[in-house]
GROMACS .gro file of C-alpha atoms in nm:
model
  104
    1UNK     CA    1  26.473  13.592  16.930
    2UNK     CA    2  26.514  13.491  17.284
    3UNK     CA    3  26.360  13.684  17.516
    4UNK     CA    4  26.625  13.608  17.768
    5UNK     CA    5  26.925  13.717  17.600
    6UNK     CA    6  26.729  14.056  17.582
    7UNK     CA    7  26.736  14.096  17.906
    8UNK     CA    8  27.060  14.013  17.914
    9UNK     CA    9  27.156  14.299  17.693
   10UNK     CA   10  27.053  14.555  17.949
   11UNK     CA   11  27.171  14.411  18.289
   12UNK     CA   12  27.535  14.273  18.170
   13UNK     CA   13  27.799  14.528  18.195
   14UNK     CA   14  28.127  14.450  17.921
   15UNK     CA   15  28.376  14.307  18.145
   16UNK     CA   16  28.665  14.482  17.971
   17UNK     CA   17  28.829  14.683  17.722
   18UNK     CA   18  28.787  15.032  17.624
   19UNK     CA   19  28.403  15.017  17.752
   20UNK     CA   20  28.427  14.783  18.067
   21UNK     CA   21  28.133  14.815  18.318
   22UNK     CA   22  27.933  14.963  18.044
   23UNK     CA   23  27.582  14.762  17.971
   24UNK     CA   24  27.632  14.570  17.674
   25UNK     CA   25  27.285  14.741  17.524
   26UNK     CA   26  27.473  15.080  17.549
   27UNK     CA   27  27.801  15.000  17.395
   28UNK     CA   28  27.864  15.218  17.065
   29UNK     CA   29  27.763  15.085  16.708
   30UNK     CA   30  28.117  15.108  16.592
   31UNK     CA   31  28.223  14.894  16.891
   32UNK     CA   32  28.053  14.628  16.837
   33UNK     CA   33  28.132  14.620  16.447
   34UNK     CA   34  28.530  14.599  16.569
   35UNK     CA   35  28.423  14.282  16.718
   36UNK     CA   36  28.236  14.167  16.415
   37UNK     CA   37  28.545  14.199  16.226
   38UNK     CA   38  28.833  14.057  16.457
   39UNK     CA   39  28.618  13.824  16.594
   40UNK     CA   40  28.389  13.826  16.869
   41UNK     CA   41  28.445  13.645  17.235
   42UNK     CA   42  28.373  13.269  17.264
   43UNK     CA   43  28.068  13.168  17.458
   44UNK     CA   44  27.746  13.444  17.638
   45UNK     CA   45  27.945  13.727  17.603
   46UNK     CA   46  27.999  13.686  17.211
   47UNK     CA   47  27.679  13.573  17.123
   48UNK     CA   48  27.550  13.886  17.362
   49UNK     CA   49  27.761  14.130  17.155
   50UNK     CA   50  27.637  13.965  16.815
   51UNK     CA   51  27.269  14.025  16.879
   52UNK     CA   52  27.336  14.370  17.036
   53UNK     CA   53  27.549  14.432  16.682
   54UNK     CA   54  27.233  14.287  16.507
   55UNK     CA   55  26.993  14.510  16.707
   56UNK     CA   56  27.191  14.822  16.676
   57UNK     CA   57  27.262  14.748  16.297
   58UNK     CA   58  26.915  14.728  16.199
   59UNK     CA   59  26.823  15.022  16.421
   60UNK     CA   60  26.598  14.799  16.697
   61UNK     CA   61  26.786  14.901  16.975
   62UNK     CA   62  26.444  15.063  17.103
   63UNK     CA   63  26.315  14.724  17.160
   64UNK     CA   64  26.543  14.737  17.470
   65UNK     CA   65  26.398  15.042  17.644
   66UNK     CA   66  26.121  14.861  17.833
   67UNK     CA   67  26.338  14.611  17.983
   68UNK     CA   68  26.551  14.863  18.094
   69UNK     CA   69  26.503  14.936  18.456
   70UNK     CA   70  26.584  15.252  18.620
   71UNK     CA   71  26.805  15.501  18.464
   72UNK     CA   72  27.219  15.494  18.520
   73UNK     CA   73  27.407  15.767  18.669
   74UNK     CA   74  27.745  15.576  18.576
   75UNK     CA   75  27.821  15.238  18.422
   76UNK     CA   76  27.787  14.951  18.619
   77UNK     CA   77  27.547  15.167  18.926
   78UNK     CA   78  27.300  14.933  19.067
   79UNK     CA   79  26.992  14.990  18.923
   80UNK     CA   80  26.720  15.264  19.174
   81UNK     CA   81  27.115  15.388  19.354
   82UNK     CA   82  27.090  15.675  19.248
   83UNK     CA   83  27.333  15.963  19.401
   84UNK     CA   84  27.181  16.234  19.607
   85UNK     CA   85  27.090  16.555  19.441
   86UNK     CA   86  27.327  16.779  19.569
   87UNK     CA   87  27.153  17.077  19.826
   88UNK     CA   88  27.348  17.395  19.929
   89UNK     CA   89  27.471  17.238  20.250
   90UNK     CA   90  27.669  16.967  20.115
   91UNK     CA   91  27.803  17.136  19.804
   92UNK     CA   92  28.026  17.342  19.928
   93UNK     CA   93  28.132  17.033  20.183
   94UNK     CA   94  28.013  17.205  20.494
   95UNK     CA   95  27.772  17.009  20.772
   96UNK     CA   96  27.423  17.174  20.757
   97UNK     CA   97  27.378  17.354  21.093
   98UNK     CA   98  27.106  17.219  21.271
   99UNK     CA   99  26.768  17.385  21.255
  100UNK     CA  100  26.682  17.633  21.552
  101UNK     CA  101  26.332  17.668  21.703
  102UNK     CA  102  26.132  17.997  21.617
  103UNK     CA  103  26.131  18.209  21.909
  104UNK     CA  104  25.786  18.246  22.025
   0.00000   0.00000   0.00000
């Protein structure tokens, strides 16, 4: 197995359909078994989906999870972007008032 086109699996997004901008390591089981019966894409992206089909089949998907890099918050998110953690300030979508100095 080329060590490669495992890394490949978990920095390529699909670039359409039902699952598009989703990494190809995380696309469902049954997903990929559509494409093994109506055929899958000519050229990277098929033979991507094949071994991820193979992986997922044979339940070695695990084998992914140190290549992986920093968790997602959405599909296709740059990986160590994540969002902000919300605080009270911006959750209800007022400005924080600035800080006052304690009186002495």
């Amino acid at each position: 197995m080329d060590p490669q086109l495992l890394s490949l699996l978990v920095t390529r997004t699909m670039p359409f359909g039902k699952y598009q901008g989703h990494l190809i390591a995380d696309l469902p089981g049954p997903y990929l078994a559509w494409f093994a019966r109506k055929g899958f894409p000519k050229g990277e992206l098929g033979r991507l989906l094949a071994l991820m089909l193979e992986l997922d089949h044979n339940g070695l998907s695990s084998l992914l999870d140190p290549l992986r890099t920093a968790p997602r918050a959405w599909p296709g998110q740059p990986p160590g972007d994540q969002p902000a953690k919300p605080s009270a300030a911006n959750v209800s979508g007022a400005a924080a008032a600035p800080k006052r100095a304690a009186k002495p």
